[in-house]
CSV table of C-alpha atoms in Angstrom, one decimal:
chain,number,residue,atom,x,y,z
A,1,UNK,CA,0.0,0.0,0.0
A,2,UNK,CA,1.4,3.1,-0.8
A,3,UNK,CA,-1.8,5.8,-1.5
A,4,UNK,CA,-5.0,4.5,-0.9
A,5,UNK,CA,-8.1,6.3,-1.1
A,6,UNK,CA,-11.9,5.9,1.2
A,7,UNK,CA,-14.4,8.1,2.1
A,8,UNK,CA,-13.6,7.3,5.6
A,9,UNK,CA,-10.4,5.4,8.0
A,10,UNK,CA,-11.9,3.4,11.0
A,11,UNK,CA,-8.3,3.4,13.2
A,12,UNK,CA,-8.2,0.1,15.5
A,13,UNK,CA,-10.3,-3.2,14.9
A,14,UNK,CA,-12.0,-3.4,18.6
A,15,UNK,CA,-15.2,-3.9,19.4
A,16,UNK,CA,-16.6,-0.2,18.6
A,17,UNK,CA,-13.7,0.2,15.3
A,18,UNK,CA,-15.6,-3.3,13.4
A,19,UNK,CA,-19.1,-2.1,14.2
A,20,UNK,CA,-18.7,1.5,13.4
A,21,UNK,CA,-17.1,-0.2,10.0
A,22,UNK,CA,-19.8,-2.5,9.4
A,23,UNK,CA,-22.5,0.1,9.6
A,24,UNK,CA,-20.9,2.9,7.4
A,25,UNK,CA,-20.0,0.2,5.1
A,26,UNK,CA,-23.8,-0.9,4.7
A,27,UNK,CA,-24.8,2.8,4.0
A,28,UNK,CA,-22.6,2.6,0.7
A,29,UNK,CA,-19.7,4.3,2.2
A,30,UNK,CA,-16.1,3.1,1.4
A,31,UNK,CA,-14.6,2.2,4.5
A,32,UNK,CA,-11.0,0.9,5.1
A,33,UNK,CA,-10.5,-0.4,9.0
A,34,UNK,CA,-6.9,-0.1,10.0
A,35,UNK,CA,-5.5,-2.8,12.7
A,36,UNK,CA,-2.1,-3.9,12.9
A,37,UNK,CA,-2.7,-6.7,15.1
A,38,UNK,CA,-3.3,-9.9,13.3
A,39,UNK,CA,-5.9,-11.0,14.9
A,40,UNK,CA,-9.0,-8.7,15.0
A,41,UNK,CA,-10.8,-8.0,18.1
A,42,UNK,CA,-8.3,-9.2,20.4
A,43,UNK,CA,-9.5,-8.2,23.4
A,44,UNK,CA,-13.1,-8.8,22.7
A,45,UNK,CA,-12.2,-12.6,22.6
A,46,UNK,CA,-10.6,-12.7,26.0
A,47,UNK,CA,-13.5,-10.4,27.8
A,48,UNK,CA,-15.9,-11.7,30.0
A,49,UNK,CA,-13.1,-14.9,30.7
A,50,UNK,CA,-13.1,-15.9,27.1
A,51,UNK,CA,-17.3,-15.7,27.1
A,52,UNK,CA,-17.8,-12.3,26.3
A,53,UNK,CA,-20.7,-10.4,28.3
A,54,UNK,CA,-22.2,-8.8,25.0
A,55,UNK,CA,-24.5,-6.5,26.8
A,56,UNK,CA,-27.0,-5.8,29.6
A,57,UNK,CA,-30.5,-6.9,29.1
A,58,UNK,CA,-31.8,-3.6,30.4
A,59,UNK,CA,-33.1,0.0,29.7
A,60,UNK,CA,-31.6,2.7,28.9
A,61,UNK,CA,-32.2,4.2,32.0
A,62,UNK,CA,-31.1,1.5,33.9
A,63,UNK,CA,-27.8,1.4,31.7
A,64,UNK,CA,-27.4,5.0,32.6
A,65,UNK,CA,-27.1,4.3,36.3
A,66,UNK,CA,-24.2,2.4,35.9
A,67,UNK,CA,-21.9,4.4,34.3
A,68,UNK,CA,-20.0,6.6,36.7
A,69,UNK,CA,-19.1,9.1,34.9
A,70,UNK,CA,-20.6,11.9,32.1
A,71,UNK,CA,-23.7,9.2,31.5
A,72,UNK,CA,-25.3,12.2,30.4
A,73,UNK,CA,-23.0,12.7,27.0
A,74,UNK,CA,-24.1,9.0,26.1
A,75,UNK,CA,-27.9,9.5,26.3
A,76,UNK,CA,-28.2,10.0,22.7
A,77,UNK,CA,-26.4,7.1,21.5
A,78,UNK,CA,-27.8,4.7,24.3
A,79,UNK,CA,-31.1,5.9,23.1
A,80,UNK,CA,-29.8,5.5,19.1
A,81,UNK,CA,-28.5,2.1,19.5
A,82,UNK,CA,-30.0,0.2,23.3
A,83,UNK,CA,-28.8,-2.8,25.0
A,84,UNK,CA,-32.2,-4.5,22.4
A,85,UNK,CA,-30.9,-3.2,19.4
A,86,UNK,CA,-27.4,-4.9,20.5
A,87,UNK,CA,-28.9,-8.2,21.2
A,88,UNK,CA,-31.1,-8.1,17.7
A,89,UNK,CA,-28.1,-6.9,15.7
A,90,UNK,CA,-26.4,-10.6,17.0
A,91,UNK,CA,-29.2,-12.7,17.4
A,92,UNK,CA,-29.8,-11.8,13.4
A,93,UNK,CA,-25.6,-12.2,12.7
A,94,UNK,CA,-26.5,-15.9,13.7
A,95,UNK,CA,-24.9,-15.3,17.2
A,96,UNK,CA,-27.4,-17.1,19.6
A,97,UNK,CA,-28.1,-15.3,23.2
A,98,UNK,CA,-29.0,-15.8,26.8
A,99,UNK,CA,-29.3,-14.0,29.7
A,100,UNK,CA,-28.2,-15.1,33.0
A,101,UNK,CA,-28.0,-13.3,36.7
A,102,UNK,CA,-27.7,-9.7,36.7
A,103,UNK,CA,-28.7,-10.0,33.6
A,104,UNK,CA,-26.0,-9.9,31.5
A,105,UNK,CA,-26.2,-11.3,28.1
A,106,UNK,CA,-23.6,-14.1,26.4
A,107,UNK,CA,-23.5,-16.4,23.3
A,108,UNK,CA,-25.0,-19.6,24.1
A,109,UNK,CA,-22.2,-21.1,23.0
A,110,UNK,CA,-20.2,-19.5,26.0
A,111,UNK,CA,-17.2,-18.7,23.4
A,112,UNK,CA,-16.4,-14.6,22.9
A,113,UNK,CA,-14.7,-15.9,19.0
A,114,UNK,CA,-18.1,-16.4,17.7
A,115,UNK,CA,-18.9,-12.6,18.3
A,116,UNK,CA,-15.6,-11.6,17.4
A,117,UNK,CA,-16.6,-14.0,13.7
A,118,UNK,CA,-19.5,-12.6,12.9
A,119,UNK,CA,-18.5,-8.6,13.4
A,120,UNK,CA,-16.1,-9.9,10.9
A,121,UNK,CA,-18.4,-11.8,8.7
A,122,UNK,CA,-20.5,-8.3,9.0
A,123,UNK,CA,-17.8,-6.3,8.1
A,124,UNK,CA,-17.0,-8.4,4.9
A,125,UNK,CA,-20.2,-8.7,3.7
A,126,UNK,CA,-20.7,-4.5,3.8
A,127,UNK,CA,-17.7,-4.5,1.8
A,128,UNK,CA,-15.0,-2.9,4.5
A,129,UNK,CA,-11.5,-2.8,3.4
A,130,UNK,CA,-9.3,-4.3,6.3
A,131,UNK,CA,-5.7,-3.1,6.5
A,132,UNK,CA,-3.0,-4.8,8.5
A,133,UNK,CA,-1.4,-2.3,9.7
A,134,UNK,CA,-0.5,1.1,12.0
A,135,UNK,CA,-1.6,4.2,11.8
A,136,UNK,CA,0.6,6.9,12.5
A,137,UNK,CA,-1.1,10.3,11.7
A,138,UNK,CA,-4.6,11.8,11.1
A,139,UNK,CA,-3.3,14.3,8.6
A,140,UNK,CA,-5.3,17.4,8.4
A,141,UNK,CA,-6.0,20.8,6.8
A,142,UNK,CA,-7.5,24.1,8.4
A,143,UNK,CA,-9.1,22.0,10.4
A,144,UNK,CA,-10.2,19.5,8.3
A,145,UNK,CA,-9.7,15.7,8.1
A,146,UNK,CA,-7.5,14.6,4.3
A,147,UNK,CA,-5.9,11.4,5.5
A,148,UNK,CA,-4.0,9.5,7.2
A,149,UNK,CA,-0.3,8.3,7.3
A,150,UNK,CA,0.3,4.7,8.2
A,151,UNK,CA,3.3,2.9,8.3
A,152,UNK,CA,2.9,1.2,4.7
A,153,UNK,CA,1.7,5.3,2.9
A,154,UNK,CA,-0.8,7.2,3.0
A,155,UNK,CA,-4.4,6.6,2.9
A,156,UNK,CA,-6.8,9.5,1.3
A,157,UNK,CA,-10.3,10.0,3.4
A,158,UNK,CA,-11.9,13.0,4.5
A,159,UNK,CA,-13.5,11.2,7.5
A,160,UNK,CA,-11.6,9.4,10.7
A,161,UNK,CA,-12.5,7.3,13.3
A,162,UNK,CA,-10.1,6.7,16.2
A,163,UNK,CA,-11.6,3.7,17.8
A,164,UNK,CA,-8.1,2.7,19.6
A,165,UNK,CA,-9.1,1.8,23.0
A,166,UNK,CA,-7.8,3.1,26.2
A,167,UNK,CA,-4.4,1.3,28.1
A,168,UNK,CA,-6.1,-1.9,29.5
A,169,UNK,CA,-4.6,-4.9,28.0
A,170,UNK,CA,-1.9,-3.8,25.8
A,171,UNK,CA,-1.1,-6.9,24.3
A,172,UNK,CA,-4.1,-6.7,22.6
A,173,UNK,CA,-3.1,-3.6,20.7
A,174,UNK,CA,-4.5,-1.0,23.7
A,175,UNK,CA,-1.5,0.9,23.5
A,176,UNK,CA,-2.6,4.8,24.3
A,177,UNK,CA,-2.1,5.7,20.5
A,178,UNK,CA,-5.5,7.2,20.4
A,179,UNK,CA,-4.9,9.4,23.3
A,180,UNK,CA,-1.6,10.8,21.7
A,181,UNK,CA,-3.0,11.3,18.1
A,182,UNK,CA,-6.2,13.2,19.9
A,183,UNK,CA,-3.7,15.2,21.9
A,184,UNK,CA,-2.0,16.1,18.5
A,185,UNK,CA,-5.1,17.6,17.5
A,186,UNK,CA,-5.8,19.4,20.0
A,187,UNK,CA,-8.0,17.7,22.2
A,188,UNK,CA,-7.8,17.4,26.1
A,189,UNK,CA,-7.3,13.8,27.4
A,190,UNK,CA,-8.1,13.1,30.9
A,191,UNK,CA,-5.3,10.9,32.2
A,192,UNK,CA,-5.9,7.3,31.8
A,193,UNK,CA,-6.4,5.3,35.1
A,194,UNK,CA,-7.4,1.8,36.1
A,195,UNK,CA,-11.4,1.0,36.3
A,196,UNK,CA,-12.6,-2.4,36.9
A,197,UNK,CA,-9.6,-3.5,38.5
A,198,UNK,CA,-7.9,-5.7,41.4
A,199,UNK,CA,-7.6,-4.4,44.3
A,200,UNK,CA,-4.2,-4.3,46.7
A,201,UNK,CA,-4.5,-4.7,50.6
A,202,UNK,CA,-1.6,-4.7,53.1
A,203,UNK,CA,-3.6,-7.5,55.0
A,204,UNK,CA,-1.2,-10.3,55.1
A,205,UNK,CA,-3.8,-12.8,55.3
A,206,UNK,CA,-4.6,-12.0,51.6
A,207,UNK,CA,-1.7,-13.7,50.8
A,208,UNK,CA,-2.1,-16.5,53.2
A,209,UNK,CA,-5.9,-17.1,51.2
A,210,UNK,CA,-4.2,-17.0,48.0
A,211,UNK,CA,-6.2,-18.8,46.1
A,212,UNK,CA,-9.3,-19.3,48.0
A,213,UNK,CA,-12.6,-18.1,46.2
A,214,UNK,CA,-15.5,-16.9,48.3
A,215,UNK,CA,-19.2,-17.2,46.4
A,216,UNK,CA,-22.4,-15.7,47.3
A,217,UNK,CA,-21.2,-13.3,49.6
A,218,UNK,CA,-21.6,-9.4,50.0
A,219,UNK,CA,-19.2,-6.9,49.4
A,220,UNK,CA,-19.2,-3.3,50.9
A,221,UNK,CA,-16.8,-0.6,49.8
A,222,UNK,CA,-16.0,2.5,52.2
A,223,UNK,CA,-14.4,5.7,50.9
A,224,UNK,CA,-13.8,7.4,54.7
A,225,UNK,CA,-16.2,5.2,56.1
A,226,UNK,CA,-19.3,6.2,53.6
A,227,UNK,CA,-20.4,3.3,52.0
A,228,UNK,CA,-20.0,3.9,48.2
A,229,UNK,CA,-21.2,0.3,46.8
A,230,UNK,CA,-23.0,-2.6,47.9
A,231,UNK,CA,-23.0,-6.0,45.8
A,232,UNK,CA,-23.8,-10.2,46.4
A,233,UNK,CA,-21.6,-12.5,44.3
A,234,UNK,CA,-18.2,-14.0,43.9
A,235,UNK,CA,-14.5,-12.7,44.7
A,236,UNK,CA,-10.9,-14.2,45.4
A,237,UNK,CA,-7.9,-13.6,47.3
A,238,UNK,CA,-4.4,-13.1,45.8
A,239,UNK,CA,-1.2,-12.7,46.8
A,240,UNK,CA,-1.4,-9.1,46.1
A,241,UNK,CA,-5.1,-8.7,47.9
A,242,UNK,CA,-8.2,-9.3,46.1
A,243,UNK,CA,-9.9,-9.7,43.0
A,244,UNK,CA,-13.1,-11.5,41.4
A,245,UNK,CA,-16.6,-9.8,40.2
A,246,UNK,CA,-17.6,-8.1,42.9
A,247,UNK,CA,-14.0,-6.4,44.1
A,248,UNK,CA,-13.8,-5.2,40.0
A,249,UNK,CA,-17.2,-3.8,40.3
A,250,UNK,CA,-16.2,-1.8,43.7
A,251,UNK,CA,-12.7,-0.6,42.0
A,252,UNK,CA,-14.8,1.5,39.9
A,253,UNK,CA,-16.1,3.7,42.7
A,254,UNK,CA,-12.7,4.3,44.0
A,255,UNK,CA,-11.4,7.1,42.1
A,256,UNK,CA,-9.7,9.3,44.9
A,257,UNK,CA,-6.3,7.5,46.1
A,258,UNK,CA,-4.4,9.8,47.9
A,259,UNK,CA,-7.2,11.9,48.9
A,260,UNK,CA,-9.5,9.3,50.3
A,261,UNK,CA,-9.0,6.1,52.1
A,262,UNK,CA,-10.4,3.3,51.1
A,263,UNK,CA,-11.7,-0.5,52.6
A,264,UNK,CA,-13.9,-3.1,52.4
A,265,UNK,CA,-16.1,-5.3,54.3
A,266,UNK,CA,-17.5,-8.9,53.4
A,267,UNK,CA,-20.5,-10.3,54.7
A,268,UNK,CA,-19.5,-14.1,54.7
A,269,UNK,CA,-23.0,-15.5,55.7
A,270,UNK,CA,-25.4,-12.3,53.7
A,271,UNK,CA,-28.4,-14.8,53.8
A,272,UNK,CA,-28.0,-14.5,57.7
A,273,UNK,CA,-29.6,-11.9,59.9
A,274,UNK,CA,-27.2,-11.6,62.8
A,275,UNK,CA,-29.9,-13.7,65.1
A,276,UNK,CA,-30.1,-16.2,63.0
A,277,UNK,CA,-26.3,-16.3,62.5
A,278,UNK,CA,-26.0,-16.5,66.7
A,279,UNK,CA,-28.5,-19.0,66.4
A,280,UNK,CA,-26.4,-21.2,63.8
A,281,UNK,CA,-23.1,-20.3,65.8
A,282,UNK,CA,-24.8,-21.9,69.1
A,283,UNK,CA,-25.9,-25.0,67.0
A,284,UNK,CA,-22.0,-25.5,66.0
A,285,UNK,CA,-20.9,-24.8,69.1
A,286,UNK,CA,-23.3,-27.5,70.8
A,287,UNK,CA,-22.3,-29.8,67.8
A,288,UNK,CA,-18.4,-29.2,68.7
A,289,UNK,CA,-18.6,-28.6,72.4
A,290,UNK,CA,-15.9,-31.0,73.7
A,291,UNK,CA,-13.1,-30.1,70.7
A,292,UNK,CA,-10.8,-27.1,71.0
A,293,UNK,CA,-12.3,-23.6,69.0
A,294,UNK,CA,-9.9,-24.8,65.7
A,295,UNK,CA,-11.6,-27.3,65.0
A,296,UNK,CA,-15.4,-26.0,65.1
A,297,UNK,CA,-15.5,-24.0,62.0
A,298,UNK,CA,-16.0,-26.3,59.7
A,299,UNK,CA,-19.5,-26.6,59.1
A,300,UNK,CA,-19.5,-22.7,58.5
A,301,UNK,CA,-16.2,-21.4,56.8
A,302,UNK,CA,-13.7,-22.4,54.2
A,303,UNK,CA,-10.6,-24.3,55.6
A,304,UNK,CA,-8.4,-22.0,53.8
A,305,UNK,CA,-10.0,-18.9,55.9
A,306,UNK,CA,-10.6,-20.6,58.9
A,307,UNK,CA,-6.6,-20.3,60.2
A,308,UNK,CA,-7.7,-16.1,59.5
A,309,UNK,CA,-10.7,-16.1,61.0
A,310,UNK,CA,-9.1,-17.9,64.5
A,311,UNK,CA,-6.5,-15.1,64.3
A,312,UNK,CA,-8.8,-12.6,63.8
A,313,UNK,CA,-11.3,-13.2,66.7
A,314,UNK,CA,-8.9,-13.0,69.0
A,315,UNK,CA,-9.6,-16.3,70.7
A,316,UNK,CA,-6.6,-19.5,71.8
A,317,UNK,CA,-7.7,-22.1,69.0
A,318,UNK,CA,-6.6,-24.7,71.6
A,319,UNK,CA,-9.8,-23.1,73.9
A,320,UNK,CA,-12.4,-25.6,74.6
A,321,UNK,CA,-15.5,-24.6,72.5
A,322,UNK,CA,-17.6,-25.0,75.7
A,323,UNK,CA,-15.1,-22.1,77.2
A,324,UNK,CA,-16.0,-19.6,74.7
A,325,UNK,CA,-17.8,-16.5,76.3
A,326,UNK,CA,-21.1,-15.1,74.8
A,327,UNK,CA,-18.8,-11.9,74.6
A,328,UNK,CA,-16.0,-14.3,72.3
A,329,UNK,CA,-18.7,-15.7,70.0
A,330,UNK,CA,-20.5,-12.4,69.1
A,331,UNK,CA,-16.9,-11.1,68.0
A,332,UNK,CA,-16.6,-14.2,65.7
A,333,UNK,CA,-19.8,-13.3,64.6
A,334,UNK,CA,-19.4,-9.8,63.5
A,335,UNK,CA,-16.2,-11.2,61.7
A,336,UNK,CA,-18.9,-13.3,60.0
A,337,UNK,CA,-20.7,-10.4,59.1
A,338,UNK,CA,-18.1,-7.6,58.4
A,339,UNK,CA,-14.3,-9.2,57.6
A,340,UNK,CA,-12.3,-6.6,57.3
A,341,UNK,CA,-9.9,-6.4,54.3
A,342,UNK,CA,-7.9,-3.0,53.9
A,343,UNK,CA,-7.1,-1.2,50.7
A,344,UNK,CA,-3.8,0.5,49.8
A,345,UNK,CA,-4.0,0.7,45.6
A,346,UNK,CA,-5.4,-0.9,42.7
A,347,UNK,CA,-3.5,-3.2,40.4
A,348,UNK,CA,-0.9,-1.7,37.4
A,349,UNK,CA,-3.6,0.2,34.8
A,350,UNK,CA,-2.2,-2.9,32.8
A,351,UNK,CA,-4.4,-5.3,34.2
A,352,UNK,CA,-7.3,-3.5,34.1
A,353,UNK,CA,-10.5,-4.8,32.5
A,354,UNK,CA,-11.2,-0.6,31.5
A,355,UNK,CA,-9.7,2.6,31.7
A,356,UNK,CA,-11.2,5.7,33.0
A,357,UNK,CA,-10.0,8.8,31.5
A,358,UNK,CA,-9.2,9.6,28.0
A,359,UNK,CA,-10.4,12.0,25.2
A,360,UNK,CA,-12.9,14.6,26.9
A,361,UNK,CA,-16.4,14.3,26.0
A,362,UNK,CA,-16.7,17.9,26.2
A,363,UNK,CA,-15.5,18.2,22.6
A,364,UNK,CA,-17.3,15.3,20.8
A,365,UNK,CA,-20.9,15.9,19.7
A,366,UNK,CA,-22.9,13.3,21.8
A,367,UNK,CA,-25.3,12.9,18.9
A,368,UNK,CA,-22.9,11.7,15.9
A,369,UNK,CA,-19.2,11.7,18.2
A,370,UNK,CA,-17.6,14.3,15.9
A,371,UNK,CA,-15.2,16.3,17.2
A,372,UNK,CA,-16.0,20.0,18.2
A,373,UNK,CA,-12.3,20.8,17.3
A,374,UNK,CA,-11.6,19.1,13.9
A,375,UNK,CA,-14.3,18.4,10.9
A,376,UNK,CA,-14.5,14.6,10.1
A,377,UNK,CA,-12.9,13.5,12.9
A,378,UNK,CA,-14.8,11.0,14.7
A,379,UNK,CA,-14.2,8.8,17.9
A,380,UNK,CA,-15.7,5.7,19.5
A,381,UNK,CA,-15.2,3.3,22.7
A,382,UNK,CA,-12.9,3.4,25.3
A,383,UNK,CA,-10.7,5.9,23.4
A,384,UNK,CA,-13.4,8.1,25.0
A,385,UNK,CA,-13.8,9.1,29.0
A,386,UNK,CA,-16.3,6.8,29.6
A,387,UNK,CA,-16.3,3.7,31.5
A,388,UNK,CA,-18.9,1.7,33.5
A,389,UNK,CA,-19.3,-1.0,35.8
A,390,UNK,CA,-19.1,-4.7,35.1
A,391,UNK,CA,-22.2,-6.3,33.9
A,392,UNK,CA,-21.8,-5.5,30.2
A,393,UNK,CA,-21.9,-1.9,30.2
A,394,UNK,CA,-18.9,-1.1,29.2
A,395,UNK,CA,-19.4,-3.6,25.8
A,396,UNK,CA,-23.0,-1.5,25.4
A,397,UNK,CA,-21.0,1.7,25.5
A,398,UNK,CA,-18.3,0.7,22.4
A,399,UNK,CA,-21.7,-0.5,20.6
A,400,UNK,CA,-23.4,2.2,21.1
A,401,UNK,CA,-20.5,5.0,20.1
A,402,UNK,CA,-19.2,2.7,17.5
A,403,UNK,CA,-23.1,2.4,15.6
A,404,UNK,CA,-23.6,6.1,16.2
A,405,UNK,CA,-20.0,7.2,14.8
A,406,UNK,CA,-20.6,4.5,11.8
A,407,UNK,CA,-24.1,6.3,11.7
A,408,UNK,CA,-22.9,9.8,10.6
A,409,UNK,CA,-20.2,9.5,8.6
């Protein structure tokens, strides 16, 4: 390729780059998609642990509600292309959907590659032009788009897309390009930072649970003691702290390191009332009554946690369970009810699922995501700063931007 010409350069082959292709495509546009990774949709193939949580079978409203931050700026799309229209555009590209708890939607065949294929299939079939390989400028004129320069020429087009993704995940091609080529056009970019993330804790007995998965249980998250999120489900410990479903969700809602301090709490037994939990405690403890405290925890807590839970309450494992004060047991049982884990950071922005931060919505149009600053330059995804919670959102949002951008070319 030396000088190519298209009415219009999609930049990166993500999620919200293949659909925004797709649809301009099928209006009779000439589209070329640029993706240096050979492989497209890279990351889309490992989200949702290789299953890939295509949206969330909800409102708009209720999609709203879980985005954290300028939810407003995506009203337009969300209402232009809705978690329904997401779920008919696959169930009609011959990808087959369910909806399970939360409800967040998946192939039935549990495999994020048969998304990934049909985007692909779609994008053939509209007639996109798909170029292995970088982009390195958007070239432009008093303010207008002309082309781009890539590493094999330059390609004539007098629309852009930058649909490169934020920092998450860089082996999938998430390098921060976008942010750099908006930068060099002007734009503000709000510094990237982890969202949906794992969490670090100085508790040693993290790292002693390494390992050790905890399911149906609640999570609270405190930013200076006010509870900012509230979730049932699944998480794990690490040797760095925690991670799992619920502690990704709760990394979203802390935003203010350094400025805030920041723990958690896990309800162990949420289905529990703290009478009925005394009650159950008593049962064991009649059960157990002649062996030592360490070994009467059985019937009620992992054996990787139990070790923590003897440490934590304070009480000699060797003391005879019939020696345990009423004073002892209700200490174990707020332990039950509350275990304390501390947090000190997040993981590396590397290993999270999503970025917050990058190009400011306050200079895209919310109604076609054209840029304020420069005529026929568009953007789309995570490229953008917007990010949600886990659930699906996130997908819905590089759907929704990507349609909308493909939309008004």
């Amino acid at each position: 390729m030396n000088h190519l010409k298209a009415d219009a350069v999609v930049i990166g082959g993500g999620p919200s780059g293949m659909l925004c292709s797709a649809v301009a495509a099928e209006r009779g546009l000439d589209i070329i998609l640029l993706e240096p990774q050979r492989i497209l949709g890279r990351k889309l193939r490992i989200t949702g642990k290789g299953r890939c949580n295509v949206t969330n079978n909800c409102d708009v409203k209720e999609m709203m509600r879980n985005i954290p931050g300028d939810g407003r700026f995506l009203y337009s799309a969300l209402n232009k292309f809705p978690p329904a229209s997401t779920m008919e555009l696959f169930e009609r590209l011959g990808v087959k959907l369910k909806t399970e708890r939360g409800n967040r939607v998946f192939p039935v065949s549990d495999n994020a590659n048969d998304v990934a294929a049909a985007l692909i299939a779609y994008m053939k079939r509209s007639g996109v032009r798909i170029e292995k390989c970088s982009a390195l400028k958007v070239l432009t004129e008093n303010g207008v788009v002309v082309g781009v320069k890539t590493e094999n020429g330059v390609i004539e087009c007098e629309k852009t897309v930058i649909c490169t993704g934020g920092l998450s995940y860089p082996l999938t091609g998430s390098t921060g390009w976008g942010f750099e080529a908006a930068k060099a056009l002007g734009h503000t970019v709000i510094p990237a930072k982890a969202s949906l993330v794992p969490l670090e804790s100085d508790d040693e007995y993290c790292a002693e649970m390494q390992g050790f998965s905890l399911k149906n249980v609640a999570l609270s998250a405190f930013e200076d003691d006010k509870l900012v999120y509230y979730e049932q489900g699944e998480m794990l410990f690490t040797h760095f702290g925690v991670s799992g479903p619920l502690v990704l969700s709760a990394s979203a809602h802390m935003r203010r390191f350094g400025e805030c301090k920041y723990r958690l709490e896990i309800d162990l037994k949420p289905a529990l009332d703290e009478k009925k939990l005394d009650a159950r405690l008593l049962r064991d403890f009649e059960k157990y009554i002649n062996r030592d405290f360490a070994n009467a925890l059985g019937d009620l807590a992992g054996r990787a946690m139990i070790p923590v839970l003897i440490k934590l309450s304070g009480i000699d494992p060797d003391t005879k369970v019939n020696s345990i004060t009423r004073e002892q047991r209700h200490a174990l049982l707020r332990l039950f009810k509350a275990f304390p884990v501390s947090v000190c950071g997040t993981r590396p922005v590397t290993e999270a699922i999503v970025t917050s931060g990058g190009v400011s919505t306050k200079e895209v149009n919310p109604r076609t995501m054209e840029s304020k600053l420069v005529s026929g330059l568009y953007f789309a995804g995570e490229v953008l700063d917007l990010d949600a919670y886990t659930g699906g959102f996130n997908l819905q949002i590089a759907w929704a931007t990507g349609y909308t951008a493909g939309n008004s070319l």
